[in-house]
């Protein structure tokens, strides 16, 4: 279960010097784990739809039964979420990496406990699938709240003292990567973060209600929530075994 964390930490520490080959080599196993977790859920949904709503001899049933098409679609989505995860990881504060280390240990423990608890509630072979579906949502929400709450108390760059053009130039100049494939995406992500931060800071200054301020910050960190959703998928993907696919498909 430490594989996704090790890959992200290596990327975080060596991003300035890693060539594209190493960057892609770090992304590939994480992409595979995310796709594996998403495929497990997609197979379960397809099984439910085909079994409950579609005729066995219909063309739609035959189309959805093609696992190769389903797998390719999950890989396409997993590729997007992998890039989101690796880009957002560059902005995570040091304390959050310790949170992720604890998260790995807790998820392993809770997954086993929840899987055992569901043994008496679901059909044989299904407890692991249901446990992972629950944990993806719960873990993403908890991590997103921790990250958003923690960064509310951290010192922010005073973008409000800059013009919009100065904000863009300042953010784009902060990142210099050796990999030309990822470097434009990293700079684009840095610009997006800076513009969103400037907009949020300006907007929240005129808001007096505390809960409205919190809602604004949570909206600001929505993109980080996507990366943490991908992190949870990758983490739980390490717990999938071959018999689980027999239950899902």
mmCIF file with all atom_site columns, N, CA and C in Angstrom, residues 31 55 74 85 104 125 133 136 140 143 147 158 166 173 181 200 208 238 249:
data_model
loop_
_atom_site.group_PDB
_atom_site.id
_atom_site.type_symbol
_atom_site.label_atom_id
_atom_site.label_alt_id
_atom_site.label_comp_id
_atom_site.label_asym_id
_atom_site.label_entity_id
_atom_site.label_seq_id
_atom_site.pdbx_PDB_ins_code
_atom_site.Cartn_x
_atom_site.Cartn_y
_atom_site.Cartn_z
_atom_site.occupancy
_atom_site.B_iso_or_equiv
_atom_site.pdbx_formal_charge
_atom_site.auth_seq_id
_atom_site.auth_comp_id
_atom_site.auth_asym_id
_atom_site.auth_atom_id
_atom_site.pdbx_PDB_model_num
ATOM 1  N N  . UNK A 1 31  ? -1.205  5.049   -12.067 1.00 0.00 ? 31  UNK A N  1
ATOM 2  C CA . UNK A 1 31  ? -2.275  5.008   -13.059 1.00 0.00 ? 31  UNK A CA 1
ATOM 3  C C  . UNK A 1 31  ? -2.928  3.625   -13.084 1.00 0.00 ? 31  UNK A C  1
ATOM 4  N N  . UNK A 1 55  ? -32.009 -6.834  -21.862 1.00 0.00 ? 55  UNK A N  1
ATOM 5  C CA . UNK A 1 55  ? -32.270 -8.177  -22.385 1.00 0.00 ? 55  UNK A CA 1
ATOM 6  C C  . UNK A 1 55  ? -30.954 -8.830  -22.767 1.00 0.00 ? 55  UNK A C  1
ATOM 7  N N  . UNK A 1 74  ? -11.813 3.136   -18.592 1.00 0.00 ? 74  UNK A N  1
ATOM 8  C CA . UNK A 1 74  ? -11.309 3.383   -17.242 1.00 0.00 ? 74  UNK A CA 1
ATOM 9  C C  . UNK A 1 74  ? -9.854  3.857   -17.279 1.00 0.00 ? 74  UNK A C  1
ATOM 10 N N  . UNK A 1 85  ? -3.468  14.171  -9.792  1.00 0.00 ? 85  UNK A N  1
ATOM 11 C CA . UNK A 1 85  ? -2.845  13.780  -8.525  1.00 0.00 ? 85  UNK A CA 1
ATOM 12 C C  . UNK A 1 85  ? -1.388  14.222  -8.458  1.00 0.00 ? 85  UNK A C  1
ATOM 13 N N  . UNK A 1 104 ? -2.269  5.721   5.051   1.00 0.00 ? 104 UNK A N  1
ATOM 14 C CA . UNK A 1 104 ? -1.986  4.391   4.502   1.00 0.00 ? 104 UNK A CA 1
ATOM 15 C C  . UNK A 1 104 ? -2.214  3.322   5.566   1.00 0.00 ? 104 UNK A C  1
ATOM 16 N N  . UNK A 1 125 ? -18.168 -12.976 -1.325  1.00 0.00 ? 125 UNK A N  1
ATOM 17 C CA . UNK A 1 125 ? -17.243 -12.417 -2.309  1.00 0.00 ? 125 UNK A CA 1
ATOM 18 C C  . UNK A 1 125 ? -17.450 -10.954 -2.625  1.00 0.00 ? 125 UNK A C  1
ATOM 19 N N  . UNK A 1 133 ? -15.739 0.766   -1.939  1.00 0.00 ? 133 UNK A N  1
ATOM 20 C CA . UNK A 1 133 ? -16.609 1.842   -2.427  1.00 0.00 ? 133 UNK A CA 1
ATOM 21 C C  . UNK A 1 133 ? -16.922 2.835   -1.314  1.00 0.00 ? 133 UNK A C  1
ATOM 22 N N  . UNK A 1 136 ? -13.551 4.891   -0.367  1.00 0.00 ? 136 UNK A N  1
ATOM 23 C CA . UNK A 1 136 ? -13.120 5.905   -1.336  1.00 0.00 ? 136 UNK A CA 1
ATOM 24 C C  . UNK A 1 136 ? -13.778 7.246   -1.024  1.00 0.00 ? 136 UNK A C  1
ATOM 25 N N  . UNK A 1 140 ? -11.737 10.349  0.937   1.00 0.00 ? 140 UNK A N  1
ATOM 26 C CA . UNK A 1 140 ? -11.561 11.574  0.150   1.00 0.00 ? 140 UNK A CA 1
ATOM 27 C C  . UNK A 1 140 ? -12.097 12.781  0.893   1.00 0.00 ? 140 UNK A C  1
ATOM 28 N N  . UNK A 1 143 ? -9.802  13.660  4.013   1.00 0.00 ? 143 UNK A N  1
ATOM 29 C CA . UNK A 1 143 ? -8.518  14.245  3.626   1.00 0.00 ? 143 UNK A CA 1
ATOM 30 C C  . UNK A 1 143 ? -8.705  15.654  3.058   1.00 0.00 ? 143 UNK A C  1
ATOM 31 N N  . UNK A 1 147 ? -6.988  18.984  4.596   1.00 0.00 ? 147 UNK A N  1
ATOM 32 C CA . UNK A 1 147 ? -6.116  19.836  3.791   1.00 0.00 ? 147 UNK A CA 1
ATOM 33 C C  . UNK A 1 147 ? -6.653  21.262  3.723   1.00 0.00 ? 147 UNK A C  1
ATOM 34 N N  . UNK A 1 158 ? 0.638   37.138  -1.101  1.00 0.00 ? 158 UNK A N  1
ATOM 35 C CA . UNK A 1 158 ? -0.233  38.324  -1.195  1.00 0.00 ? 158 UNK A CA 1
ATOM 36 C C  . UNK A 1 158 ? -0.490  38.672  -2.659  1.00 0.00 ? 158 UNK A C  1
ATOM 37 N N  . UNK A 1 166 ? 0.441   40.316  -13.378 1.00 0.00 ? 166 UNK A N  1
ATOM 38 C CA . UNK A 1 166 ? 1.575   40.037  -12.495 1.00 0.00 ? 166 UNK A CA 1
ATOM 39 C C  . UNK A 1 166 ? 1.391   38.717  -11.749 1.00 0.00 ? 166 UNK A C  1
ATOM 40 N N  . UNK A 1 173 ? 6.498   31.572  -13.317 1.00 0.00 ? 173 UNK A N  1
ATOM 41 C CA . UNK A 1 173 ? 7.953   31.580  -13.189 1.00 0.00 ? 173 UNK A CA 1
ATOM 42 C C  . UNK A 1 173 ? 8.451   30.753  -12.005 1.00 0.00 ? 173 UNK A C  1
ATOM 43 N N  . UNK A 1 181 ? 7.402   17.363  -21.107 1.00 0.00 ? 181 UNK A N  1
ATOM 44 C CA . UNK A 1 181 ? 6.040   16.870  -21.261 1.00 0.00 ? 181 UNK A CA 1
ATOM 45 C C  . UNK A 1 181 ? 5.134   17.351  -20.133 1.00 0.00 ? 181 UNK A C  1
ATOM 46 N N  . UNK A 1 200 ? -10.363 34.249  -4.598  1.00 0.00 ? 200 UNK A N  1
ATOM 47 C CA . UNK A 1 200 ? -10.972 33.867  -3.333  1.00 0.00 ? 200 UNK A CA 1
ATOM 48 C C  . UNK A 1 200 ? -10.650 34.877  -2.238  1.00 0.00 ? 200 UNK A C  1
ATOM 49 N N  . UNK A 1 208 ? -18.649 38.548  5.758   1.00 0.00 ? 208 UNK A N  1
ATOM 50 C CA . UNK A 1 208 ? -18.553 38.613  7.213   1.00 0.00 ? 208 UNK A CA 1
ATOM 51 C C  . UNK A 1 208 ? -18.928 37.298  7.890   1.00 0.00 ? 208 UNK A C  1
ATOM 52 N N  . UNK A 1 238 ? -4.460  -1.119  -4.338  1.00 0.00 ? 238 UNK A N  1
ATOM 53 C CA . UNK A 1 238 ? -3.452  -2.084  -3.899  1.00 0.00 ? 238 UNK A CA 1
ATOM 54 C C  . UNK A 1 238 ? -4.071  -3.244  -3.123  1.00 0.00 ? 238 UNK A C  1
ATOM 55 N N  . UNK A 1 249 ? -17.435 -8.890  -11.629 1.00 0.00 ? 249 UNK A N  1
ATOM 56 C CA . UNK A 1 249 ? -17.835 -9.074  -13.019 1.00 0.00 ? 249 UNK A CA 1
ATOM 57 C C  . UNK A 1 249 ? -18.834 -10.168 -13.203 1.00 0.00 ? 249 UNK A C  1
#
